[in-house]
Coordinates of C-alpha atoms in Angstrom, one line a residue:
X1 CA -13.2 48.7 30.6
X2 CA -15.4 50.4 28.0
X3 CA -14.4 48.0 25.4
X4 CA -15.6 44.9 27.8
X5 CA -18.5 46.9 28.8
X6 CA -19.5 47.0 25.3
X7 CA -18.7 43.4 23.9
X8 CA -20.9 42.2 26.6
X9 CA -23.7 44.5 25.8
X10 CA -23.0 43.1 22.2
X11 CA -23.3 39.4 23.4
X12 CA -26.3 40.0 25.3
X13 CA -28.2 41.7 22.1
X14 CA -26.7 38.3 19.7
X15 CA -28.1 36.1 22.4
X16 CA -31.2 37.6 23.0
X17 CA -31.9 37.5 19.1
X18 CA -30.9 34.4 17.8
X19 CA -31.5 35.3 14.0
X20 CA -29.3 38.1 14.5
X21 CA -26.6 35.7 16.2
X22 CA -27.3 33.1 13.5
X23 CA -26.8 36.0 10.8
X24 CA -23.3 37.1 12.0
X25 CA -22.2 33.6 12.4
X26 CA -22.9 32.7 9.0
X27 CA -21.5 35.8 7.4
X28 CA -17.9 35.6 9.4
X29 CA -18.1 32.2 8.0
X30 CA -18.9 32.9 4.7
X31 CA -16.2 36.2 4.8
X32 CA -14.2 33.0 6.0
X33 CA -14.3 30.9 2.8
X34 CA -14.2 33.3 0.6
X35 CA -11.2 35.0 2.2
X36 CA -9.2 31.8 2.2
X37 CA -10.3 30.9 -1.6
X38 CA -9.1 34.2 -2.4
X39 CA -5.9 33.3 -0.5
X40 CA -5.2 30.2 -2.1
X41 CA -5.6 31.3 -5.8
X42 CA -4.0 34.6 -5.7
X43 CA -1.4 34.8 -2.6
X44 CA -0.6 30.9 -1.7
X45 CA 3.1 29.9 -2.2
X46 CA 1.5 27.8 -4.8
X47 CA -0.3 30.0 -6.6
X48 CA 1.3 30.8 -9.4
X49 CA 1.1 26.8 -10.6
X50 CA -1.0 25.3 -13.2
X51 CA -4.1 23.4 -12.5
X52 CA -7.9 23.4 -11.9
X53 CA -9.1 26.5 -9.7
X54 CA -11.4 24.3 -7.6
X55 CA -9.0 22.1 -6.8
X56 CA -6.9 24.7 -5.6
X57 CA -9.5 26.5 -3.4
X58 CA -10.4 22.9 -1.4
X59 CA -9.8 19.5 -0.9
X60 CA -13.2 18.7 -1.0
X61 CA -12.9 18.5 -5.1
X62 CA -10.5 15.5 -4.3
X63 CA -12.9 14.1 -1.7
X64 CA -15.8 14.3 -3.7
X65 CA -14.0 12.3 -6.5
X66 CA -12.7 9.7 -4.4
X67 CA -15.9 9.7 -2.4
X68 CA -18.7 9.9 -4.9
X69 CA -17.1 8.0 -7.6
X70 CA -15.5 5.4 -5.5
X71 CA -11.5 6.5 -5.7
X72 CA -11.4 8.4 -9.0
X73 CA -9.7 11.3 -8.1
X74 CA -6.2 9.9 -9.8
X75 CA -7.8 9.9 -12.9
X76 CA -8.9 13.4 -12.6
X77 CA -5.2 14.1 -11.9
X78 CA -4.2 12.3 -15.6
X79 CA -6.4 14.6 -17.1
X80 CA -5.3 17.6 -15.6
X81 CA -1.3 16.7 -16.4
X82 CA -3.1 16.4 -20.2
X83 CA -4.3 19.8 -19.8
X84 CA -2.4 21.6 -17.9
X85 CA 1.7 19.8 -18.7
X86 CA 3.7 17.4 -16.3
X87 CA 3.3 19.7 -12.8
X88 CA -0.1 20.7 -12.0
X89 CA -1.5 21.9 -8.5
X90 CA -4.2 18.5 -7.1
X91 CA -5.1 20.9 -4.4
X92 CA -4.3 23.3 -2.2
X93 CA -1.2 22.2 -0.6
X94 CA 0.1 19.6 -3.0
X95 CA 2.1 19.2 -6.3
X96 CA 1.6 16.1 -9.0
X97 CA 4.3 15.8 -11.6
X98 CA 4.3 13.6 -14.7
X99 CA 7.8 12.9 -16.1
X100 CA 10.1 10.0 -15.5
X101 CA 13.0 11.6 -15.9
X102 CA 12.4 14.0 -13.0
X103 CA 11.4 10.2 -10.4
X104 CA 14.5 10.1 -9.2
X105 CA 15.2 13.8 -8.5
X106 CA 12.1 13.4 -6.1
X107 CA 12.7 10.5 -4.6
X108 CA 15.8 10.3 -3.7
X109 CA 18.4 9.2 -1.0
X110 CA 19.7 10.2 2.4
X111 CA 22.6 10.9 1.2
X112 CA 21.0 13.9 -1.3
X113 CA 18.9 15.4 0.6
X114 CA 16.1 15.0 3.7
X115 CA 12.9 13.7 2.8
X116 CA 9.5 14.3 5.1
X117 CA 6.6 12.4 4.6
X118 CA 3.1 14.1 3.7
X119 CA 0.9 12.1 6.2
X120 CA -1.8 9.7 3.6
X121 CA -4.2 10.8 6.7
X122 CA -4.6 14.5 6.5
X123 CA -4.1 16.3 9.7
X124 CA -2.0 13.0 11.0
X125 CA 0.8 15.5 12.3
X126 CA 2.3 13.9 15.4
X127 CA 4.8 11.5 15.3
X128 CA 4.6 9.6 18.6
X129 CA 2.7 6.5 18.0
X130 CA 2.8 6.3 14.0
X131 CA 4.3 3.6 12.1
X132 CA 7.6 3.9 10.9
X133 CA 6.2 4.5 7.1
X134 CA 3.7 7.2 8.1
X135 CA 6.6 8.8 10.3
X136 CA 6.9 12.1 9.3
X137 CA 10.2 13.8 9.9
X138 CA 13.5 11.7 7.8
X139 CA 15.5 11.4 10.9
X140 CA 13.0 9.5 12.9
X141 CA 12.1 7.6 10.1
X142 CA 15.5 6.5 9.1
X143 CA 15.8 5.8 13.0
X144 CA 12.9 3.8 12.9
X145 CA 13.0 2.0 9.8
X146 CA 16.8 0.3 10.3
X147 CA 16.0 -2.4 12.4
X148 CA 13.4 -3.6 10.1
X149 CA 15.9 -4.0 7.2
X150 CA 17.8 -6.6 8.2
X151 CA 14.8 -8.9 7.7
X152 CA 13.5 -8.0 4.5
X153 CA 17.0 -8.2 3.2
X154 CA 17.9 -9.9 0.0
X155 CA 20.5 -12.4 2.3
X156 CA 17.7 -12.9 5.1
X157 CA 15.4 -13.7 2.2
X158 CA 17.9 -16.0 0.4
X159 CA 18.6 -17.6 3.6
X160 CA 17.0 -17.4 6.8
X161 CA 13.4 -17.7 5.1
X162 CA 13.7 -19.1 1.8
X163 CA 12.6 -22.9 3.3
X164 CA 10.2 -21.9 5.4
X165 CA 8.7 -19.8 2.0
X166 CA 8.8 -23.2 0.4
X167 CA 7.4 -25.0 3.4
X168 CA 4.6 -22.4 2.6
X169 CA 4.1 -22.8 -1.6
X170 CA 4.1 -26.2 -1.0
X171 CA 0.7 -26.1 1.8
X172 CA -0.6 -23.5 -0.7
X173 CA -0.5 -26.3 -3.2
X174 CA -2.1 -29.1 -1.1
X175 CA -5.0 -26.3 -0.2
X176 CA -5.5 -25.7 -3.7
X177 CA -5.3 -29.0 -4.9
X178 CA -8.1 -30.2 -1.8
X179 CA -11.1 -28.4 -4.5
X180 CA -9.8 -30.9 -7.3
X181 CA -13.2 -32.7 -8.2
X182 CA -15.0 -30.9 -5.8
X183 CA -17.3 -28.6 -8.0
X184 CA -16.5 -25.7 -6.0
X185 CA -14.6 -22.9 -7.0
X186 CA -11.1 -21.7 -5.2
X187 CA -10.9 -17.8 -4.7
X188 CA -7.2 -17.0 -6.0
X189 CA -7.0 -13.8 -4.3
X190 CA -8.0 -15.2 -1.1
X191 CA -5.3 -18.3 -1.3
X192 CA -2.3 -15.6 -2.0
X193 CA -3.0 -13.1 0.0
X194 CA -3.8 -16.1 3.0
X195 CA -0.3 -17.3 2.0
X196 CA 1.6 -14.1 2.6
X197 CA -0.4 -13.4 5.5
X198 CA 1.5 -16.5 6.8
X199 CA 5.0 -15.9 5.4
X200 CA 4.4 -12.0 7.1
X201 CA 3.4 -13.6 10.1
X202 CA 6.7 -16.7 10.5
X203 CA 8.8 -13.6 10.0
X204 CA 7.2 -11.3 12.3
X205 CA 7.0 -14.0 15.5
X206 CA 7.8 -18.1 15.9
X207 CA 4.9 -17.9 18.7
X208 CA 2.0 -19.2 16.7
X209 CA 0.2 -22.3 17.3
X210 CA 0.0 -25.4 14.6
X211 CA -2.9 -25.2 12.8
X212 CA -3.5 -20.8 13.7
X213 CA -2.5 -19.8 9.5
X214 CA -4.7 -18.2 7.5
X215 CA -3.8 -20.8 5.0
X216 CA -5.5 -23.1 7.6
X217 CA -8.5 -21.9 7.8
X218 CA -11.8 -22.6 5.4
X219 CA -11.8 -21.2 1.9
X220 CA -8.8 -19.3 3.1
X221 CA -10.5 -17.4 5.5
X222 CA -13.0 -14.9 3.5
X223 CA -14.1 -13.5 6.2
X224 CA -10.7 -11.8 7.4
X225 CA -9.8 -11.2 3.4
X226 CA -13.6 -8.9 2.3
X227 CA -13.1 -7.6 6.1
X228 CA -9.4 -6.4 4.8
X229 CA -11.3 -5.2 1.3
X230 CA -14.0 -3.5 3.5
X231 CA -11.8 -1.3 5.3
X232 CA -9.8 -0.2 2.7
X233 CA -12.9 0.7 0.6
X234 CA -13.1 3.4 3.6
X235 CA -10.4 5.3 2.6
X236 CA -11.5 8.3 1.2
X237 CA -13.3 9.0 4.4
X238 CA -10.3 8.1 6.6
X239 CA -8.0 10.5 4.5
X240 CA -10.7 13.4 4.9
X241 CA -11.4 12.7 7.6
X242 CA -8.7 11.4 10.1
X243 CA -9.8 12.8 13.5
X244 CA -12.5 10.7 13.4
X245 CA -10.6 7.2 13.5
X246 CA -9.4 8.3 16.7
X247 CA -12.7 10.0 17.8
X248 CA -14.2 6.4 17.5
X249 CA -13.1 5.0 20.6
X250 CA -15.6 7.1 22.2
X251 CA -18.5 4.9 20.8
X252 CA -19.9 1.9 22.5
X253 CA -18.0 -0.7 20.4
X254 CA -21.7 -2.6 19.9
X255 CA -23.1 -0.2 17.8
X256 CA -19.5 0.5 16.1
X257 CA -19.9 -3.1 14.6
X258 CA -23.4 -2.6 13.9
X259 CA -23.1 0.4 12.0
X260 CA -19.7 -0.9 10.4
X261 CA -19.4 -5.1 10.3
X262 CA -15.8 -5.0 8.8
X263 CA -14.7 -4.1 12.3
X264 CA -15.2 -7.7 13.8
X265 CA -12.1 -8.3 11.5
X266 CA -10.2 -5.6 12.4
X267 CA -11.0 -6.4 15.8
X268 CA -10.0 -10.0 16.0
X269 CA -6.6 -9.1 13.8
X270 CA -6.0 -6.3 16.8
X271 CA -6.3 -8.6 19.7
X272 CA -4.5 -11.6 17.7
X273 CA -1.3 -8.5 16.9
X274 CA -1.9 -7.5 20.5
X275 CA -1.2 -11.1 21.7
X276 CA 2.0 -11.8 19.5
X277 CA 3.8 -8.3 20.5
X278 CA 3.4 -8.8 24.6
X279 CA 5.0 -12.6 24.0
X280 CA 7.3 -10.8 21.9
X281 CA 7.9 -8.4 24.7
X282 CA 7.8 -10.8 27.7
X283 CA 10.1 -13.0 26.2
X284 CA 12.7 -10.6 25.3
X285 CA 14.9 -11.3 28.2
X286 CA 15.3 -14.8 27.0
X287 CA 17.3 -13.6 24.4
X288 CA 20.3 -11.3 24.4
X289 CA 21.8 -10.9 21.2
X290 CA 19.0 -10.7 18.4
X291 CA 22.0 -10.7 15.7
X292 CA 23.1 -14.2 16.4
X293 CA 20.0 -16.2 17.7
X294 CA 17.8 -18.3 16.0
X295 CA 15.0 -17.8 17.8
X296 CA 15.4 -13.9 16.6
X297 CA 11.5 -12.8 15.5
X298 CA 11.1 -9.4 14.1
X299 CA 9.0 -8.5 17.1
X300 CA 11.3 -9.4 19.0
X301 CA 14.5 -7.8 17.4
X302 CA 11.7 -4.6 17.8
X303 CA 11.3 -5.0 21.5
X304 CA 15.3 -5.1 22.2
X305 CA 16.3 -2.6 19.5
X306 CA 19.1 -0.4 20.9
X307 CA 18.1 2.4 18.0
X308 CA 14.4 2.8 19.1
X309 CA 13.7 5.1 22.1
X310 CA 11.6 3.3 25.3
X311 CA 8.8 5.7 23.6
X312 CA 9.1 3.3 20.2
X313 CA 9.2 0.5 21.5
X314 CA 5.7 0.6 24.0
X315 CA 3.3 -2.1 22.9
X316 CA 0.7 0.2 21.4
X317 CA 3.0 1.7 19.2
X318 CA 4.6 -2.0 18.0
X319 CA 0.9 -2.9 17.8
X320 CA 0.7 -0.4 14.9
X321 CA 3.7 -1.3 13.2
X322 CA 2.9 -4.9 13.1
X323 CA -0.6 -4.0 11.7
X324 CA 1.3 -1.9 8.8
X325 CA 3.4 -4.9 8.2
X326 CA 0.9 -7.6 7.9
X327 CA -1.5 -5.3 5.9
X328 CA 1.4 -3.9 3.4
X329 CA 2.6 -7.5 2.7
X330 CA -0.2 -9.1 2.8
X331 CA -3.0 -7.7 0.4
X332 CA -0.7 -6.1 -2.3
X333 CA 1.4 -9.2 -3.0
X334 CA -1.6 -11.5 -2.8
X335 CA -3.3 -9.4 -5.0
X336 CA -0.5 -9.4 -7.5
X337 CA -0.3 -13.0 -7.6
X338 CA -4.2 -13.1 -8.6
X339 CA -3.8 -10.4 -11.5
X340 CA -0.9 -12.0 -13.0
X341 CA -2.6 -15.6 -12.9
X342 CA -5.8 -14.5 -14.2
X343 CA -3.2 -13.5 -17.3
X344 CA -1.1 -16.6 -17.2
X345 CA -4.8 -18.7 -17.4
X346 CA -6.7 -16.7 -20.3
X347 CA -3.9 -16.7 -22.1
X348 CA -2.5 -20.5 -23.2
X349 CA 0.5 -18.7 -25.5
X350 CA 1.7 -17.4 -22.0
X351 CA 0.7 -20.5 -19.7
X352 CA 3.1 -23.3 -22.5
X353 CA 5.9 -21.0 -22.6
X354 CA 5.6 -20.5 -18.7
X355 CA 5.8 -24.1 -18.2
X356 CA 9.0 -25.0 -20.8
X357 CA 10.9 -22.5 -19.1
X358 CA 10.2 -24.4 -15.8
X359 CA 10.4 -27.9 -16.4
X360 CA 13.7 -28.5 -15.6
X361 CA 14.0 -26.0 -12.8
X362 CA 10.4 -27.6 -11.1
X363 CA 11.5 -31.2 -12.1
X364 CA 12.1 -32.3 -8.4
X365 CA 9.7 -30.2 -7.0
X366 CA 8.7 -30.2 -3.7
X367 CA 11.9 -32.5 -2.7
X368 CA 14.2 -29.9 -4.7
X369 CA 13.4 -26.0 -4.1
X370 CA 15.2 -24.5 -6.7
X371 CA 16.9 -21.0 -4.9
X372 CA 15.5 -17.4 -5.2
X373 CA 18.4 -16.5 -7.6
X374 CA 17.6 -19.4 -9.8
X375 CA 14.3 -18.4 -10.3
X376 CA 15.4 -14.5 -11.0
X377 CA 18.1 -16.3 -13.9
X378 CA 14.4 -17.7 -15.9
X379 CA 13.9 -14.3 -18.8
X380 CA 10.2 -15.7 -19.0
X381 CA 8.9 -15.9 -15.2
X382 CA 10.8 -12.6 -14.4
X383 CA 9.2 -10.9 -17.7
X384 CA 5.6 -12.0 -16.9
X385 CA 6.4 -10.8 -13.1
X386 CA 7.7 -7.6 -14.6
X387 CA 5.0 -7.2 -16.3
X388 CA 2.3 -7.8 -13.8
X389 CA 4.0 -5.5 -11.2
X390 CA 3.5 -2.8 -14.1
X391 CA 0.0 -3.2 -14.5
X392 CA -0.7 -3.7 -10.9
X393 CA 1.2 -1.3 -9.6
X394 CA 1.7 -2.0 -6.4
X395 CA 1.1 1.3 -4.8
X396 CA -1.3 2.9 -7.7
X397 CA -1.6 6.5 -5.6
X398 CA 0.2 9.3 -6.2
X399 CA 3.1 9.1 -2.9
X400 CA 3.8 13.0 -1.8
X401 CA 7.6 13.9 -0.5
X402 CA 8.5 17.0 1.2
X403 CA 12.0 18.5 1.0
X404 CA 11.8 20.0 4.7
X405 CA 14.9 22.3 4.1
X406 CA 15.8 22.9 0.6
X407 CA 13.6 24.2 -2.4
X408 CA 13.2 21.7 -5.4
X409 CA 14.0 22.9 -9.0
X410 CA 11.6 21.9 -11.5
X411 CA 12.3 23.1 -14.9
X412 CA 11.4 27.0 -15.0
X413 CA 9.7 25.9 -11.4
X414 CA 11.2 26.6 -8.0
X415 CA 9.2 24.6 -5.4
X416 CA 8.7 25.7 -2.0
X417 CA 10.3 23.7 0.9
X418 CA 7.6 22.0 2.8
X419 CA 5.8 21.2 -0.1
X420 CA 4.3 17.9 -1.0
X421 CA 5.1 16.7 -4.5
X422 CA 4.2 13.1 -5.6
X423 CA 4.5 11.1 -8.4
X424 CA 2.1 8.2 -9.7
X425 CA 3.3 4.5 -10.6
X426 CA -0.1 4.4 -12.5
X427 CA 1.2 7.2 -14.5
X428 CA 4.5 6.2 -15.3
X429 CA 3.5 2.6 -15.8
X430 CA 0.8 3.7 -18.3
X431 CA 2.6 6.5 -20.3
X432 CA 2.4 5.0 -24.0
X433 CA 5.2 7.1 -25.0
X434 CA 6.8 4.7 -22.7
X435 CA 5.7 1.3 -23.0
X436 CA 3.8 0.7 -26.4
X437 CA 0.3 -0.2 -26.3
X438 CA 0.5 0.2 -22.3
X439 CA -2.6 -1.0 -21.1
X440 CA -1.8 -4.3 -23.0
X441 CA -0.4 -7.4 -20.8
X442 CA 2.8 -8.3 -22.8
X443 CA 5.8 -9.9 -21.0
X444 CA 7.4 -9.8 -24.1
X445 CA 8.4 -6.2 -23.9
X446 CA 11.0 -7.2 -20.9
X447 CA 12.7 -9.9 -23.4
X448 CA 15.5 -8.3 -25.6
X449 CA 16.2 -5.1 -26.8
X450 CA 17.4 -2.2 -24.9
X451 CA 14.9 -2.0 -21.8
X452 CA 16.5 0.9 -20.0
X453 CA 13.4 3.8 -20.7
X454 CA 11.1 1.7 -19.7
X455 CA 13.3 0.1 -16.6
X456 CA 13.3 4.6 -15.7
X457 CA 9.7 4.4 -15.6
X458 CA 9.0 1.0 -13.7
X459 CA 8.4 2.1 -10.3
X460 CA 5.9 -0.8 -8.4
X461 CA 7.7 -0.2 -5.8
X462 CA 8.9 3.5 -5.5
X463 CA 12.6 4.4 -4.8
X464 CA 14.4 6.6 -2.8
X465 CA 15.3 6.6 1.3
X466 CA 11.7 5.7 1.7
X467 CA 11.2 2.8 -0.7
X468 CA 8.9 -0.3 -0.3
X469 CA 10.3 -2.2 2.9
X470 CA 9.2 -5.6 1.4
X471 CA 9.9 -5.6 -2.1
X472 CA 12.5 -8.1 -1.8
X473 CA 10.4 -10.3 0.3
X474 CA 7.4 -9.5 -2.4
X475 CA 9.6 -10.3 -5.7
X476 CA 10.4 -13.9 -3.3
X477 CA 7.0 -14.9 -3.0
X478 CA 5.6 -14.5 -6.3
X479 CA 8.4 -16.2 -8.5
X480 CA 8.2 -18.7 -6.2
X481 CA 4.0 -19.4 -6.1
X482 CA 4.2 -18.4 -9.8
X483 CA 7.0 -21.4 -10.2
X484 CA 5.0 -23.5 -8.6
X485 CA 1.8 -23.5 -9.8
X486 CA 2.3 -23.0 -13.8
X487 CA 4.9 -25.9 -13.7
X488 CA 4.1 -28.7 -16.3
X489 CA 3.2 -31.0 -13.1
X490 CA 1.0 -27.9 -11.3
X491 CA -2.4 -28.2 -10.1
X492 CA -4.6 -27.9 -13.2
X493 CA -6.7 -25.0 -13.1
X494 CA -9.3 -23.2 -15.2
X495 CA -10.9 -20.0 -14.7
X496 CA -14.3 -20.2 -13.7
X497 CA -16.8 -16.7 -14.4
X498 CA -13.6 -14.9 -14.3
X499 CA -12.7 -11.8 -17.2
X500 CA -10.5 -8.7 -17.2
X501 CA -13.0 -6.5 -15.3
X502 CA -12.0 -8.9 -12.5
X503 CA -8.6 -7.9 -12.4
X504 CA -8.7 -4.4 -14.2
X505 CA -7.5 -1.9 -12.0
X506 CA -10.5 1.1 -11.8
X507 CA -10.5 2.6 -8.5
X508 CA -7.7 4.0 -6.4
X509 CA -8.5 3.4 -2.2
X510 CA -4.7 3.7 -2.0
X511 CA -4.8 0.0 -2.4
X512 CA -5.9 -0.1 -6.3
X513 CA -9.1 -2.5 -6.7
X514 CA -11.0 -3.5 -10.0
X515 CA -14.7 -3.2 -10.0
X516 CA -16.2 -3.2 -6.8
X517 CA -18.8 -6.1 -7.2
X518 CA -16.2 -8.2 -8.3
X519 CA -16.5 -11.8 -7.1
X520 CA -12.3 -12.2 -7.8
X521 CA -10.4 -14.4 -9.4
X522 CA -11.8 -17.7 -9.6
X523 CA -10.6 -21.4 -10.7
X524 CA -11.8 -24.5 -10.6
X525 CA -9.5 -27.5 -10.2
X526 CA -9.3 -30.4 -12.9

């Protein structure tokens, strides 16, 4: 009773001086910081790791890198592996390492060993309404991933979708081939990423009406595609700060859009998801067997799948699985296909031997589609693909895995389980002791020879049980637009106030991006 008695006599003197209150407040806080820098450096499991001392006292270093200077932070993580060796501490929780022959020891299999994920979104702990590729723990990821894979297989790919892919390259064409003598200037990047918003979409649900694409729309539909670009320039403030994406729902959406304009997009993409997943879920009972029918969707093979829970399959939570669908195939591959054909067009040694290698296999085009695996049999197209996904990356940031259960050996180093450790496609894709001269464009390093160090180190699409869900469907769509348009009888095309920097990969907002005031890659049509 004493003690009471006095705490409250205590609280009463703090609140009756406020500069007193004020004073204590700031020095627990202060006793706070340094307390936990002290912590961090000298007593964390990670301590005893190389690397810069700020960065392992906060993650504001990381912030203020990809904040300040616009998603720069990677960059500071190369020069710290130059300092400090191939496993350095990025802050205080996480591990970088820099070696290709330790990739696959980190990501690996099922069958090796259980691999968490280290939510993108810090402080994104709870599993119950992520996607499947933010999920954290390795059961309930594997869970939720498997009824995804049997559309983004290589035999649904070769079969169930490769014509209505085709029906899609050849619309692209007809779009592209509307600017001819127009004196107005086609934005690649918009096109591509508009045509695998539509491919993402045929796949995802048949309940679309004619004329509803994104290839339909004007100029490809710019305002959806800087929306998309606007958003993800947000990142570093969405990984910082990830409460406050949820917190916004609590603003009066009015001045939400005033204060941010890219949400109209994400707004009208939300209601048009929304839409698709309750047909997908009201017509469900139409269709019993999703394995045999051919009116199968993947929305709807979502909504009857015996291995999700009822909880998995609500419509919010399909909501944000479509959303990670149509944004992960849509603006990387498109993307891709604009870096690779800013290449193919400055460069006419590339373009003439692009087209001999395709002039039989195009001859009958669109009446003949040649198949996927003819197209993977040309050594040209699949070098300058090869050597497009290296330079683009795919995923350009660093992807953290945490062994839940088992340390991870490291040379001399034993790492902590629960610990993130990632690895960097940038990195491994630039490493010149790797690929010669690597920030060079040069399909011709794919062509002959022995290959096999720098097949280690090609990673555009990470391995391991948590590997890209749509490579297969993304390796599909650009050997076919590629084949298409750099055939002899393509659309003829010129670049138009288009140069490296356009294409040029300089800032990493998980989605890499060249220079932000870019204007993209643009043709104009002869």
């Amino acid at each position: 009773m004493a003690v009471l008695n006095w705490a409250s006599s205590r609280a009463a003197t703090l609140s009756s001086c406020p500069r007193t209150a004020a004073l204590v407040v700031i020095t627990t806080w202060l006793l706070y910081v340094i307390g936990l820098a002290v912590y961090r450096l000298y007593f964390h499991p990670l301590a005893r790791f190389p690397g810069r001392k700020m960065a392992a006292v906060t993650t504001w270093y990381e912030f203020y890198y990809n904040f300040w200077y616009g998603g720069k932070y990677l960059f500071e993580i190369e020069k710290m592996h130059k300092e400090f060796g191939p496993i350095v501490r990025i802050n205080p929780h996480e591990l970088s390492i820099h070696d290709p022959e330790y990739y696959n020891e980190l990501y690996v299999g099922s069958s090796k060993r259980r691999t968490n994920f280290w939510p993108l979104f810090q402080g994104c702990t709870d599993d119950t309404d992520v996607n499947h590729f933010m999920t954290i723990d390795h059961d309930l990821h594997r869970q939720r991933r498997k009824p995804f894979d049997p559309f983004f297989s290589r035999m649904a790919i070769n079969t169930r979708y490769w014509p209505m892919l085709a029906e899609k390259a050849v619309f692209l064409e007809s779009r592209i081939r509307e600017y001819k003598g127009q004196g107005k200037a086609v934005r690649l990047d918009r096109a591509f990423s508009a045509f695998s918003a539509d491919c993402i979409e045929r796949i995802c649900t048949d309940d679309l009406e004619p004329g509803d694409g994104f290839l339909d729309q004007p100029d490809f539909g710019p305002e959806w595609y800087d929306g998309m670009l606007g958003l993800i320039r947000n990142a570093p403030i969405l990984t910082k700060f990830p409460k406050a994406l949820s917190s916004l729902g609590y603003v009066p959406q009015r001045l939400l859009l005033w204060l941010f304009p890219q949400g109209r997009i994400a707004n009208k993409y939300d209601e048009r998801t929304r839409t698709q997943i309750h047909k997908a879920v009201t017509k469900q009972h139409l269709f019993k067997d999703t394995t045999s029918s051919e009116h199968t969707t993947l929305f709807r093979a979502l909504a009857q799948s015996n291995n999700l829970s009822p909880a998995d399959k609500t419509k919010e939570r399909l909501v944000r699985e479509a959303k990670l669908i149509f944004l992960g195939g849509t603006i990387s591959t498109g993307r891709t296909l604009s870096f690779v054909s800013y290449y193919i067009l400055s460069r006419p040694d590339i373009k003439i031997r692009l087209e001999d290698e395709l002039r039989d296999v195009m001859a009958a085009w669109p009446e003949v589609v040649p198949t996927w695996t003819e197209l993977e049999k040309l050594p040209y197209l699949q070098a300058v693909i090869k050597e497009a996904l290296r330079l683009s990356y795919g995923f350009m940031r660093r992807l953290p895995r945490v062994s839940p259960d088992v340390a991870i050996q490291y040379k001399e180093y034993t790492i902590p389980p629960g610990t993130p450790v990632g690895m960097s496609a940038y990195l491994m894709h630039s490493n010149p002791e790797v690929y010669q001269d690597p920030d060079q464009f040069v399909p011709e390093r794919w062509l002959g020879g022995d290959t096999r160090v720098m097949q280690r180190s090609y990673v555009p699409f990470t391995r391991g049980s948590r590997s890209c869900l749509g490579q297969n469907l993304s390796m599909a769509e650009i050997s076919l637009v590629l084949a298409m348009l750099f055939r002899p009888d393509g659309p003829r095309m010129e670049l138009f106030e288009t140069d490296e920097s356009d294409v040029k990969h300089v800032h990493d907002f998980v989605v890499p991006l060249p220079k932000l005031d870019s204007l993209g890659v643009r043709v104009m049509v002869r």
